[in-house]
XYZ file of C-alpha atoms in Angstrom:
641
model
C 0.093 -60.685 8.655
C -1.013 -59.927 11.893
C -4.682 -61.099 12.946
C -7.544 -58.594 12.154
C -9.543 -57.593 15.411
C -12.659 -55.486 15.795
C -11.324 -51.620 16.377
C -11.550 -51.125 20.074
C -13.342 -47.728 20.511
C -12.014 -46.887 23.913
C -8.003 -46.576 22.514
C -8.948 -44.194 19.465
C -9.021 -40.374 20.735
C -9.679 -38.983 17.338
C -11.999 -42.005 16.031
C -14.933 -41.111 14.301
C -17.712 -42.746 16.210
C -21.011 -43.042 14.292
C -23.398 -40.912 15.911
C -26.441 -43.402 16.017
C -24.472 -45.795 18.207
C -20.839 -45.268 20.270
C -21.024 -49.509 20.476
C -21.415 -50.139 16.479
C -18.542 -51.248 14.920
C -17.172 -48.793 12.635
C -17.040 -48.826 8.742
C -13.950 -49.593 7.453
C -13.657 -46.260 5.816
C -13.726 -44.457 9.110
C -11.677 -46.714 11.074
C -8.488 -46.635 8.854
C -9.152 -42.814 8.804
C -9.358 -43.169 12.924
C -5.913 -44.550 12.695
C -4.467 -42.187 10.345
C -5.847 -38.791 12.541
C -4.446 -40.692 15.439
C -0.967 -40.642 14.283
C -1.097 -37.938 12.827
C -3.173 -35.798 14.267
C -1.757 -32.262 13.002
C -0.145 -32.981 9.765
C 0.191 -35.010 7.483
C 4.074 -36.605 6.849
C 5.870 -39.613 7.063
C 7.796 -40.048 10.175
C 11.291 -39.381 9.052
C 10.214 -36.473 6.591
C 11.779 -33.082 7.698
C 8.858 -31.373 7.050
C 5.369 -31.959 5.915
C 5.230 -30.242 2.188
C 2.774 -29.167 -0.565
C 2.517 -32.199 -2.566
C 0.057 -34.988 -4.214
C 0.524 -37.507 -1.539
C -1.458 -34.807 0.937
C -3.757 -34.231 -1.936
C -5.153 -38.095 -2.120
C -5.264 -38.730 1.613
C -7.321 -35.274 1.709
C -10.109 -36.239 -1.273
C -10.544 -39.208 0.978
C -11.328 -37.690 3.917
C -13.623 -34.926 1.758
C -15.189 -38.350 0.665
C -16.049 -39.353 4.213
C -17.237 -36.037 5.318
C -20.490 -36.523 2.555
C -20.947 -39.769 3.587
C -21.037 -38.634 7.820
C -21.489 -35.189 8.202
C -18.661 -35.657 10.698
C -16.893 -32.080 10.603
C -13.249 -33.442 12.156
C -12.693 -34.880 8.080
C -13.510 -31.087 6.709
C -12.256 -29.368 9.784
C -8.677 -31.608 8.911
C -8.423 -30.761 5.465
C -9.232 -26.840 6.094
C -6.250 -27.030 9.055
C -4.205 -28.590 6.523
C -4.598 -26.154 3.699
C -4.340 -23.754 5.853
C -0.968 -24.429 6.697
C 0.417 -24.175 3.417
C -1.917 -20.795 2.098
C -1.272 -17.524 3.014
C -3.182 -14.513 2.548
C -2.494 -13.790 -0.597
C -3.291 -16.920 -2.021
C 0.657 -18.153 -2.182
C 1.280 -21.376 -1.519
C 4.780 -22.614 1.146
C 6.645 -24.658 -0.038
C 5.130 -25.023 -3.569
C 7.292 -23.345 -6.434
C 5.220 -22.705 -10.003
C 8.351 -22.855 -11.964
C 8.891 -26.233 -11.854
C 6.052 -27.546 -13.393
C 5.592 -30.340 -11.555
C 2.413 -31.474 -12.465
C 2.055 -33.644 -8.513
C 1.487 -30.284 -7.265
C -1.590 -29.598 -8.755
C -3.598 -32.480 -6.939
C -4.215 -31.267 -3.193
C -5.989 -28.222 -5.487
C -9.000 -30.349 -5.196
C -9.252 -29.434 -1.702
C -8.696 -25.178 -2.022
C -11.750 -25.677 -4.387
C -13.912 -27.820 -1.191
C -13.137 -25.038 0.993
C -13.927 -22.234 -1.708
C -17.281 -23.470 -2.123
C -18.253 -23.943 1.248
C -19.218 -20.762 3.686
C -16.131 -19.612 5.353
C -14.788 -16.756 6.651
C -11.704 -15.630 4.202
C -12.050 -17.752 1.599
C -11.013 -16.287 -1.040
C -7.267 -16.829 -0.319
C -8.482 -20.672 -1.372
C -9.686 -19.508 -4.586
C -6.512 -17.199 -5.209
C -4.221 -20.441 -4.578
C -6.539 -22.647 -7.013
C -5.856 -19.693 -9.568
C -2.341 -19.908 -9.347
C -2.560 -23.999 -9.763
C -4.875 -23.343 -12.684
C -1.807 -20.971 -13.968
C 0.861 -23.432 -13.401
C -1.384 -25.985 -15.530
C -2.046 -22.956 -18.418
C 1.886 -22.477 -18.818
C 2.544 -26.376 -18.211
C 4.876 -27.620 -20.834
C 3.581 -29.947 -23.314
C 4.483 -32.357 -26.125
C 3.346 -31.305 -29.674
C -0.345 -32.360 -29.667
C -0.951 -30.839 -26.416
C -0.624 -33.505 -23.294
C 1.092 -31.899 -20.032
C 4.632 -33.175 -19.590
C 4.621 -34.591 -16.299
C 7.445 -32.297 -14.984
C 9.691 -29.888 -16.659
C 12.748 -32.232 -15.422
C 10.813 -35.038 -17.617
C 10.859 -33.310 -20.940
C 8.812 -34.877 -23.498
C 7.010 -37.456 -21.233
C 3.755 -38.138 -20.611
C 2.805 -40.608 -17.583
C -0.521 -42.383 -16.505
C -0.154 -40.797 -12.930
C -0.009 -37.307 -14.419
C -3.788 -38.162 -15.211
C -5.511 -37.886 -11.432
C -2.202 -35.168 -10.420
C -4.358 -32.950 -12.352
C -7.302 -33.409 -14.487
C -9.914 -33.607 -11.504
C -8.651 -30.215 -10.288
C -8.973 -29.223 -14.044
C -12.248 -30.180 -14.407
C -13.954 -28.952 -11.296
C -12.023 -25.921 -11.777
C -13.799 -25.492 -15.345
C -17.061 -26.889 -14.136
C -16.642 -24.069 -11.382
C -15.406 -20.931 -12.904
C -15.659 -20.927 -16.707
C -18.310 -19.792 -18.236
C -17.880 -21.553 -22.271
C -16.421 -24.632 -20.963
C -14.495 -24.887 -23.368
C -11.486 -26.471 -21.443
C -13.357 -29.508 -21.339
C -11.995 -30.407 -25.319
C -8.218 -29.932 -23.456
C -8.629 -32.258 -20.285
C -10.693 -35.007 -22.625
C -7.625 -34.764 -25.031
C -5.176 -35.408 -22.169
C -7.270 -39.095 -21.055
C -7.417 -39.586 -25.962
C -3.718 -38.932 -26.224
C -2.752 -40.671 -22.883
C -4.483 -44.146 -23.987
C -3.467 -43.507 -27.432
C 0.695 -43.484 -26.875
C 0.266 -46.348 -23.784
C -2.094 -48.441 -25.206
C -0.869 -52.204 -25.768
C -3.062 -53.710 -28.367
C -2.522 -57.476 -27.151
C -2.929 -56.880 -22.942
C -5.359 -54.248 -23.892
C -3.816 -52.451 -20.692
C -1.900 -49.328 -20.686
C 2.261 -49.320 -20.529
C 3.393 -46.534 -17.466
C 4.933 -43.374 -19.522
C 5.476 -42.332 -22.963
C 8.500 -40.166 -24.305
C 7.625 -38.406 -27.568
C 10.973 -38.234 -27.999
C 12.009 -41.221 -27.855
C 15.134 -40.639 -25.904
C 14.952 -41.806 -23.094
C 16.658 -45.294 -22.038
C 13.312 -46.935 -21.086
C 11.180 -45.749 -24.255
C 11.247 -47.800 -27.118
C 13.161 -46.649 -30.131
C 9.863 -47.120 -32.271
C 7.141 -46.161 -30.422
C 8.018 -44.655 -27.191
C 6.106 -46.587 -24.800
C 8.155 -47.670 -21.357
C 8.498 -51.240 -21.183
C 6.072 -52.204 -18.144
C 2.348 -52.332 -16.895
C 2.588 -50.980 -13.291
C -0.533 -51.457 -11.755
C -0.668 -48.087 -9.900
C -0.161 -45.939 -12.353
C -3.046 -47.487 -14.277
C -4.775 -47.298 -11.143
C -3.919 -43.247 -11.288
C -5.887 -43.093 -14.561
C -8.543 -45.389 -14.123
C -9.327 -42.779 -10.531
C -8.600 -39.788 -12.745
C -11.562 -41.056 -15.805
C -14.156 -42.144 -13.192
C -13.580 -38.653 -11.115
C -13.592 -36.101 -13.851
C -16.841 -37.455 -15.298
C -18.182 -35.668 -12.263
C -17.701 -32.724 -13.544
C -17.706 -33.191 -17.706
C -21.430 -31.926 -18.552
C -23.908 -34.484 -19.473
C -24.054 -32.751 -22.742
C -20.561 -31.899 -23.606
C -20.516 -33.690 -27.173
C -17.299 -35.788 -25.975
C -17.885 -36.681 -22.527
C -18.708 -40.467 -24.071
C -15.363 -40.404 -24.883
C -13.934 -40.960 -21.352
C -16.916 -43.622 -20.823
C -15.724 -45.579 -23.882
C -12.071 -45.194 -22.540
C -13.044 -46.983 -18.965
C -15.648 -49.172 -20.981
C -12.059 -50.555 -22.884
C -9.527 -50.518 -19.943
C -11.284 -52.301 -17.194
C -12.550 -55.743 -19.248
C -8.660 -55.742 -19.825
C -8.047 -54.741 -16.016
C -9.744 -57.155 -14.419
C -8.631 -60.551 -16.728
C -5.120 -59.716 -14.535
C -6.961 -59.797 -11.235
C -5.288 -62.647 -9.167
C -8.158 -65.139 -8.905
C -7.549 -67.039 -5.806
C -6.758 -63.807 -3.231
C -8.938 -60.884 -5.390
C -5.844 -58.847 -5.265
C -3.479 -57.201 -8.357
C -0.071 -57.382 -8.603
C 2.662 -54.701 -8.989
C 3.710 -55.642 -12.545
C -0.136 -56.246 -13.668
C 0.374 -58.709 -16.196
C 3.418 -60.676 -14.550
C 1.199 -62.533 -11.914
C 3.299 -65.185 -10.153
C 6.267 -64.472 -11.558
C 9.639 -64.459 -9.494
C 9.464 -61.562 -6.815
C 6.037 -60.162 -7.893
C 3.823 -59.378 -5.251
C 0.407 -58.030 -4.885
C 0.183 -54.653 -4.401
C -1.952 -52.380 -1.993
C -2.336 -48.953 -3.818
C -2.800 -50.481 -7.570
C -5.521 -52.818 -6.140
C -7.238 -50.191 -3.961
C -7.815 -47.654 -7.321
C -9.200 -50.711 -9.268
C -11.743 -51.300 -6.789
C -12.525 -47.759 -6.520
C -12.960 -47.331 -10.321
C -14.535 -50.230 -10.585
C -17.416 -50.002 -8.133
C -17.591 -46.167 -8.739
C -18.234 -47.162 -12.264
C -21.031 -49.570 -11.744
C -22.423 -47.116 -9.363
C -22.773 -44.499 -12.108
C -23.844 -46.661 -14.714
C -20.195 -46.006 -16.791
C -19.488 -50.192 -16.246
C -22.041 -53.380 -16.438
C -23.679 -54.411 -13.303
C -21.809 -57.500 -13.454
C -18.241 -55.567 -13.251
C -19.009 -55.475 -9.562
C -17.405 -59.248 -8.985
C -14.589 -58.034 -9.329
C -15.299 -55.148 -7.149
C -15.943 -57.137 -3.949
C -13.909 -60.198 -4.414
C -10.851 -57.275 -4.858
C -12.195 -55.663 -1.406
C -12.538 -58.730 0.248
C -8.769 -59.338 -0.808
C -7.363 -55.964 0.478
C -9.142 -56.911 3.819
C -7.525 -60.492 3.700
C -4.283 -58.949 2.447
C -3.316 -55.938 3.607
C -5.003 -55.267 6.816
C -3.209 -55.636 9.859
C -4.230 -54.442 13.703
C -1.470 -52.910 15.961
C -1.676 -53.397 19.710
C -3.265 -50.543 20.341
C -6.337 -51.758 17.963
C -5.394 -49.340 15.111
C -5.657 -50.327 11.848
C -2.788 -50.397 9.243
C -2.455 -50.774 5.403
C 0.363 -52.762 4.349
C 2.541 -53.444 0.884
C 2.167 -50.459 -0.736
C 5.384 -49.712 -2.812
C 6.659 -45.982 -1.895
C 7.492 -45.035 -5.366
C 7.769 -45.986 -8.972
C 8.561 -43.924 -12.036
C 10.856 -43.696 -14.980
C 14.600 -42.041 -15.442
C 15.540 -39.538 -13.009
C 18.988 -39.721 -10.838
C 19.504 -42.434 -9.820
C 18.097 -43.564 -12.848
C 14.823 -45.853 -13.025
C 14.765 -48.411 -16.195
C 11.016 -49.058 -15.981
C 12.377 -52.701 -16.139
C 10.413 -55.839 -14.569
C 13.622 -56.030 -12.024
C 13.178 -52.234 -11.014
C 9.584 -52.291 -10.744
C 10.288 -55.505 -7.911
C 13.232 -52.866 -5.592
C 11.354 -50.664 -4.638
C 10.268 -50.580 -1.011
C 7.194 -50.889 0.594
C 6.027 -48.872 3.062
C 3.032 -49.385 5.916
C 0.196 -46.698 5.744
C 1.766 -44.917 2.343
C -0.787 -42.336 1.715
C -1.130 -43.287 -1.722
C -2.654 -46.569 -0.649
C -4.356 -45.338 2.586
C -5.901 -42.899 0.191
C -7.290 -44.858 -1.855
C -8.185 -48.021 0.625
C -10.667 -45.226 2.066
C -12.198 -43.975 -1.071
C -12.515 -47.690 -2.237
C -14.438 -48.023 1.185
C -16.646 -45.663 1.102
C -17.764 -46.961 -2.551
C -18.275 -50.155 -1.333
C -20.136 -49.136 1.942
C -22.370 -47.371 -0.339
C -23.151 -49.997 -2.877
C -24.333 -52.055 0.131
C -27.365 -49.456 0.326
C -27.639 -48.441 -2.701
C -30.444 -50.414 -4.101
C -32.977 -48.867 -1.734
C -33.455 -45.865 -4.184
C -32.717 -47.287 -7.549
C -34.544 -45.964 -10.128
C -36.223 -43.578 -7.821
C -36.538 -39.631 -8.277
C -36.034 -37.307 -6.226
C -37.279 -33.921 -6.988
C -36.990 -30.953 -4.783
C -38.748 -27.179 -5.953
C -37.673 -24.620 -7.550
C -40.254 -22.962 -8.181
C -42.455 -21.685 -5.351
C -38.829 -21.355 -3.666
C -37.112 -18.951 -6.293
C -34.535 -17.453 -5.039
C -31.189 -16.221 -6.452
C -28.340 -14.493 -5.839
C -25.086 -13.532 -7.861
C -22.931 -16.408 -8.032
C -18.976 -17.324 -8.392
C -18.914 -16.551 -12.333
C -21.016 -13.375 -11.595
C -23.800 -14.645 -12.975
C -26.919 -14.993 -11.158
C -28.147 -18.267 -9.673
C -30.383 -20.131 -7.744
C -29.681 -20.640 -4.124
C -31.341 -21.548 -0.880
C -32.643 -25.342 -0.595
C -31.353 -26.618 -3.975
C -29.078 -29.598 -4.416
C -26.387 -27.891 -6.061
C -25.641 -25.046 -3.264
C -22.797 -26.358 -1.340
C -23.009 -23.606 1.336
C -24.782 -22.982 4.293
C -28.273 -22.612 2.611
C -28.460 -25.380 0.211
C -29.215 -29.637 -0.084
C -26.068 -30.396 -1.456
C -25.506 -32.867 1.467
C -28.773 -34.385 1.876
C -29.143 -34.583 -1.845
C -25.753 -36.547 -1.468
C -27.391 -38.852 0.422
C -30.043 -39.742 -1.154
C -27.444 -40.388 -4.229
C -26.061 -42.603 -2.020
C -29.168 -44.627 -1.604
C -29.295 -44.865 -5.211
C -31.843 -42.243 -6.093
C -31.517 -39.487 -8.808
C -31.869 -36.432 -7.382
C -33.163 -33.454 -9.684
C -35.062 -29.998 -9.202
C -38.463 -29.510 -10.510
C -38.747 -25.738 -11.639
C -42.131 -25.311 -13.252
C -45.389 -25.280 -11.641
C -46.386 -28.872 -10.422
C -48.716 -30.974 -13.049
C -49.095 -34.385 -13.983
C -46.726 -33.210 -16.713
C -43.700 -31.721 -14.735
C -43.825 -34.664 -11.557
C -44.043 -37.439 -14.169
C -41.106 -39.873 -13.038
C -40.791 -37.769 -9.907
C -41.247 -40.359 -6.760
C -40.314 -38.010 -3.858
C -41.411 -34.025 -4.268
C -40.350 -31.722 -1.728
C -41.445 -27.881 -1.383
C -39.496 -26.191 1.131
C -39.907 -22.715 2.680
C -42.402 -20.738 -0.059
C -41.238 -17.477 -0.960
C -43.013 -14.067 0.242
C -42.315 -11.034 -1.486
C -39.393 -10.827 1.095
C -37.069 -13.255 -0.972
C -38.790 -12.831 -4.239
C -40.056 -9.570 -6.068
C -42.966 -11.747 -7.465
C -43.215 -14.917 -5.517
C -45.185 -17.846 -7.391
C -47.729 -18.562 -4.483
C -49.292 -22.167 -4.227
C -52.516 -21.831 -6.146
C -55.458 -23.960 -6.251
C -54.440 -25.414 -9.370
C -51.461 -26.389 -8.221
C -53.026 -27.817 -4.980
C -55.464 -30.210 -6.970
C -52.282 -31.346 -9.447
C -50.170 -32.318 -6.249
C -53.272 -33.992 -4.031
C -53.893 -36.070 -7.216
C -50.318 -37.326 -7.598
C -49.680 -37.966 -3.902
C -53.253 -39.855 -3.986
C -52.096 -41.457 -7.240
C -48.514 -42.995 -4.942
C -46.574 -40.039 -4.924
C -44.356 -39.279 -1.677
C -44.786 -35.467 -0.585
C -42.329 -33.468 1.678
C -43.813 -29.716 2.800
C -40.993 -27.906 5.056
C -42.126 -24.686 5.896
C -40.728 -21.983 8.004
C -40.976 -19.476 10.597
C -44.190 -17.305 10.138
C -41.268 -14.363 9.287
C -39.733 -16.070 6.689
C -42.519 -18.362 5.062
C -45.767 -17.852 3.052
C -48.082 -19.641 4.944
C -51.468 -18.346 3.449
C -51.337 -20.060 0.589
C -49.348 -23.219 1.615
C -51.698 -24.335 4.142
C -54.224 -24.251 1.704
C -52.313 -26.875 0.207
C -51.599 -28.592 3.428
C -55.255 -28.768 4.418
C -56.221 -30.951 2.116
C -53.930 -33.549 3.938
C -55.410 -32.557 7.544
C -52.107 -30.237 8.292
C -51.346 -27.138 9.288
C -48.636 -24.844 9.718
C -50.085 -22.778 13.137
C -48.782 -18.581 12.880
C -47.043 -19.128 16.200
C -43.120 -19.788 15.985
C -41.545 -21.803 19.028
C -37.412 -22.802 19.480
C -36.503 -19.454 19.165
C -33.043 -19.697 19.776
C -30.673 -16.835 21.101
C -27.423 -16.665 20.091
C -25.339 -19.744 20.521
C -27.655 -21.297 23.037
C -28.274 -24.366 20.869
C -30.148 -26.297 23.692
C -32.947 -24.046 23.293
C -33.622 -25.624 19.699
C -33.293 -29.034 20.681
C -35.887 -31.598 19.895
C -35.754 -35.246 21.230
C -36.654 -38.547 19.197
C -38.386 -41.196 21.416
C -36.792 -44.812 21.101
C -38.965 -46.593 18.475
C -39.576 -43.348 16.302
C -41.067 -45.355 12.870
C -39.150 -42.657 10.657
C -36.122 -41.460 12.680
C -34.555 -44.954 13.793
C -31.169 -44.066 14.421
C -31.512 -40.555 15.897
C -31.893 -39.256 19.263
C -31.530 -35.574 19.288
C -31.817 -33.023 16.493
C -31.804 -29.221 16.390
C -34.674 -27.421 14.616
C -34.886 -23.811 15.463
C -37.745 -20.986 14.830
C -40.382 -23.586 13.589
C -43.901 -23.212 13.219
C -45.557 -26.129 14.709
C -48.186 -28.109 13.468
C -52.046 -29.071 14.034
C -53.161 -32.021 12.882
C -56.141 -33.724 11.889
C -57.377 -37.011 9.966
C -55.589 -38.583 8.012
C -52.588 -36.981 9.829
C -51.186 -37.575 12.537
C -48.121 -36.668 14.381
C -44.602 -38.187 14.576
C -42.738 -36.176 16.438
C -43.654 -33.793 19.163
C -42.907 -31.319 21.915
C -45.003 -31.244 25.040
C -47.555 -29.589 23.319
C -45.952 -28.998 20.283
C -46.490 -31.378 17.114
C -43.235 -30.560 15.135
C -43.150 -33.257 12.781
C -46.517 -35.671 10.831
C -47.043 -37.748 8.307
C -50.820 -38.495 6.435
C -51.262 -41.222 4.415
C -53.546 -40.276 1.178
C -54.471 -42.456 -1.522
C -51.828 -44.825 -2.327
C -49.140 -41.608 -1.316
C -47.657 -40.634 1.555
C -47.024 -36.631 3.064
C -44.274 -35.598 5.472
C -44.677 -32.086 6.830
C -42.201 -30.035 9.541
C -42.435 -26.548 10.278
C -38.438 -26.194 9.512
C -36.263 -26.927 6.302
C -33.840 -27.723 8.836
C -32.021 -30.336 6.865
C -29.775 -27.825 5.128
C -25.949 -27.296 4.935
C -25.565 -25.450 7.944
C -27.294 -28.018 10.230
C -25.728 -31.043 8.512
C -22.424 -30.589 7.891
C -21.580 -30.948 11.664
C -19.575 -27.484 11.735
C -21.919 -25.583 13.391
C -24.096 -27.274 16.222
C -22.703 -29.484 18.816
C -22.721 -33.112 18.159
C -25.173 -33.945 20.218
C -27.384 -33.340 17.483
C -27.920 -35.846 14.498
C -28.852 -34.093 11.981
C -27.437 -35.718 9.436
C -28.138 -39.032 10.777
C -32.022 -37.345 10.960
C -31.409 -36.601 7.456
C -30.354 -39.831 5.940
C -33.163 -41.603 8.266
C -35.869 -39.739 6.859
C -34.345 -39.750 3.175
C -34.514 -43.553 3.580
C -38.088 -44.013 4.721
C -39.057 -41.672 1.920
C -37.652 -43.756 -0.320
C -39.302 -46.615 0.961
C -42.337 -45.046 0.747
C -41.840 -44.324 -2.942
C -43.513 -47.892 -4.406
């Protein structure tokens, strides 16, 4: 194993250097990802593939990259997964290179990315949602074994793997979450995780054997029951991703969605007792530790981290379950990180392939498990490595908002337009809109900080911001956006001065004097000596970003790692006791802050902390927006006692 060095910056021309500081050392999320859109910058294949292809492989390294992108607001990850799909769908929505009829159920995985793009605002998007339709159609004709569960492939009759578990119920899921209406597809992909742990389940390892053949023909099935004759710990790993994903998109309220929590809530007690205990690490047969030619294993012990911290994170797994989290990390870093000359990073020992019959055929045996190759920088370990990164970066921070609410309203800002299913929804400034106009990626990262982030769509009272720490009214509507706009009243002044007085944290983002009701929210304002002034100033024309630029002086007691942000068409502020201003320019106050009571208020003349000016595709980098944005959510959750 070759010695691990810090990353040199100057040798990566595609590394993603954090924005607050070109000197930091990078995460090691974004420096294996730095390596990987080094060599290979275009595409992604293996060097001795013909030709890069529609297939699952693609799929994981992709989700990991989407992972990064929420966590940076770099747009090279997004901008790298659109240039990708984009290679493979037309038009039309047809896919290259991918063929429906065979039913190959690894083809359905790099669908999680068609359904990124489709939600985001693009120009011709809807070929992305045509190619996710023809995925979904491939999955609605899928063969399947008596009580329902996909065969993996058509050429695997019969045969239900672990790995078939993350090829396709996360697309499944999102897909339902996205575009049906009942929901009633849920029942099918929770049956697919039952059925899977019911036909692989060994009752005295308490883990989970690779396939099952219903038919109990195949060489490697047992006669009796079916089961192939191994624990391999990726393919576990496959469905421990696949439970801890799909919960994402499984309801709160769907009457089975405990289901998949009890499933993880039994599988990783029995994961982790096989966990070496010396190097952190798993091995390729799970259960064979130290026997002749085992090994541990890069991919299998990447997905057990990631399910495992993921898990804690959410609240699915015990607090304590995160031991094995970090002592697993800590052993991939020991383990399988190696440094080339050129200061990239590599991930080694991951085995290229395993699976079951086929020609030449695979036994499933202990012996078979132990020929296959391994391969430097597989994707289905770099994958992985990256999203079990960027869990672990996050659990260092995420204690800053736990048990801390986040509420941001919905009801002075009530907008809505006619969304994907037809129906109508709320948009603009809400924490679900993944477009240009919504939260979705600050509200991302203050889940990352360990906050709960919800909306609060009644009129404010001691009632409705009860367990609310952080309360943010953004951009009030005039009769512009809103036929009957619910303007801040009195009422509603004295209920949110009493809460901020009583320790609540308050965020008002107005807007241009065009597009915001200012009559009535300065009234509230006032009351914290603040003011949103009927003059607008960075008016910006055309694509001449500079004129919206605002600089952050060194030592800024909110925006610490920012230097330069973009905030166009604001109203400045005037400011009086117990206000006072925080950021400003020339004579301009842009951004204050007024301590009241035991609370705290944050006011701007801009909700410029939305998609568009976060996501990094749209204004140069020069400007930190997102950086801005996770700095601020940060000292309001300080703030928040």
């Amino acid at each position: 194993m070759k010695k691990i060095i810090l990353l040199s910056l100057l040798v990566l021309p595609y590394s993603l250097i954090a924005q607050s500081s070109a000197s930091t050392q990078l995460p090691w999320s974004q420096r294996m990802a730095a390596s990987m859109l080094t060599t290979n910058p275009d595409s992604i294949a293996y060097p001795r593939a013909k030709m890069a292809r529609w297939e699952y492989e693609m799929g994981v390294l992709l989700r990991s990259y989407e992972l990064l992108w929420y966590r940076t607001g770099d747009a090279r990850y997004i901008n790298y997964i659109q240039k990708n799909m984009d290679r493979f769908v037309n038009a039309d929505g047809t896919i290259r290179t991918y063929d429906l009829d065979h039913f190959n159920i690894d083809y359905v995985t790099p669908g999680r990315s068609l359904l990124l793009l489709y939600q985001q605002t693009l120009p011709d998007k809807e070929k992305y949602r045509k190619a996710a339709d023809l995925l979904r159609k491939q999955l609605a004709e899928q063969p399947r074994t008596k009580e329902g569960g996909f065969w993996h492939k058509k050429i695997y009759p019969n045969q239900m793997w672990l790995d078939g578990l993350y090829m396709a119920e996360p697309f499944y899921a999102e897909y339902t979450r996205l575009f049906s209406r009942d929901g009633k597809d849920f029942n099918d992909i929770i049956n697919q995780f039952v059925w899977m742990e019911q036909h692989a389940h060994d009752p005295k390892t308490g883990l989970l054997y690779h396939g099952w053949d219903e038919s109990r023909e195949q060489k490697w099935a047992d006669p009796k029951t079916g089961k192939s004759p191994n624990f391999w710990s990726r393919s576990i790993g496959w469905y421990v991703m696949a439970l801890v994903d799909v919960l994402d998109y499984i309801p709160a309220d769907q009457p089975r969605r405990g289901e998949l929590v009890t499933i993880l809530q039994r599988l990783m007690p029995a994961v982790v007792k096989y966990q070496d205990p010396k190097e952190g690490c798993w091995y390729q047969v799970t259960d064979r530790g130290g026997d002749k030619g085992n090994y541990m294993e890069a991919s299998g012990t990447a997905m057990f981290v990631y399910g495992l911290a993921k898990g804690v994170r959410l609240g699915y797994l015990p607090a304590s379950m995160m031991t094995y989290a970090k002592k697993g990390y800590a052993g991939m870093l020991k383990n399988f990180i190696s440094t080339d000359e050129a200061g990239l990073i590599h991930l080694e020992k991951t085995v290229s392939v395993s699976g079951l019959g086929g020609n030449p055929y695979r036994s499933g045996s202990y012996d078979y498990y132990l020929s296959e190759p391994l391969r430097k920088d597989d994707l289905k370990g770099v994958g992985p490595f990256i999203m079990a990164s960027v869990e672990m970066e996050t659990a260092e921070e995420a204690g800053l908002g736990k048990g801390k609410t986040v509420g941001v309203d919905t009801y002075f800002n009530h907008e809505f337009r006619k969304g994907i299913t037809g129906e109508q929804e709320p948009f603009h400034y809400t924490w679900e809109d993944r477009q240009h106009s919504g939260f979705w990626l600050w509200g991302n990262t203050f889940r990352d900080l360990g906050a709960k982030t919800v909306s609060v769509p009644t009129a404010p009272t001691a009632a409705s911001l009860k367990g609310v720490d952080v309360y943010i009214i953004v951009d009030p509507d005039t009769p512009k956006e809103t036929t009957k706009p619910n303007y801040v009243s009195q009422t509603d002044s004295k209920a949110i001065s009493d809460w901020v007085k009583a320790g609540g944290v308050l965020v008002l983002m107005a807007n241009d004097t065009s597009n915001c009701e200012h009559l009535h929210f300065n009234q509230l304002a006032a009351q914290f000596g603040l003011q949103f002034l009927p003059k607008n100033v960075n008016m910006v024309k055309g694509d001449q970003f500079e004129q919206g630029s605002v600089k952050i002086s060194a030592g800024n007691p909110i925006f610490s790692h920012t230097k330069e942000v973009y905030i166009k068409e604001l109203s400045p502020l005037s400011v009086k006791a117990p206000a006072k201003p925080v950021v400003s320019a020339g004579d301009n106050v842009i951004i204050a802050v007024a301590n009241v009571g035991k609370g705290t208020v944050f006011a701007v003349g801009d909700p410029w902390l939305y998609n568009e000016y976060t996501d990094g595709r749209k204004i140069p980098a020069r400007y930190e927006n997102f950086n801005a944005g996770k700095d601020l959510a940060t000292w309001l959750l300080k703030q928040a006692k």
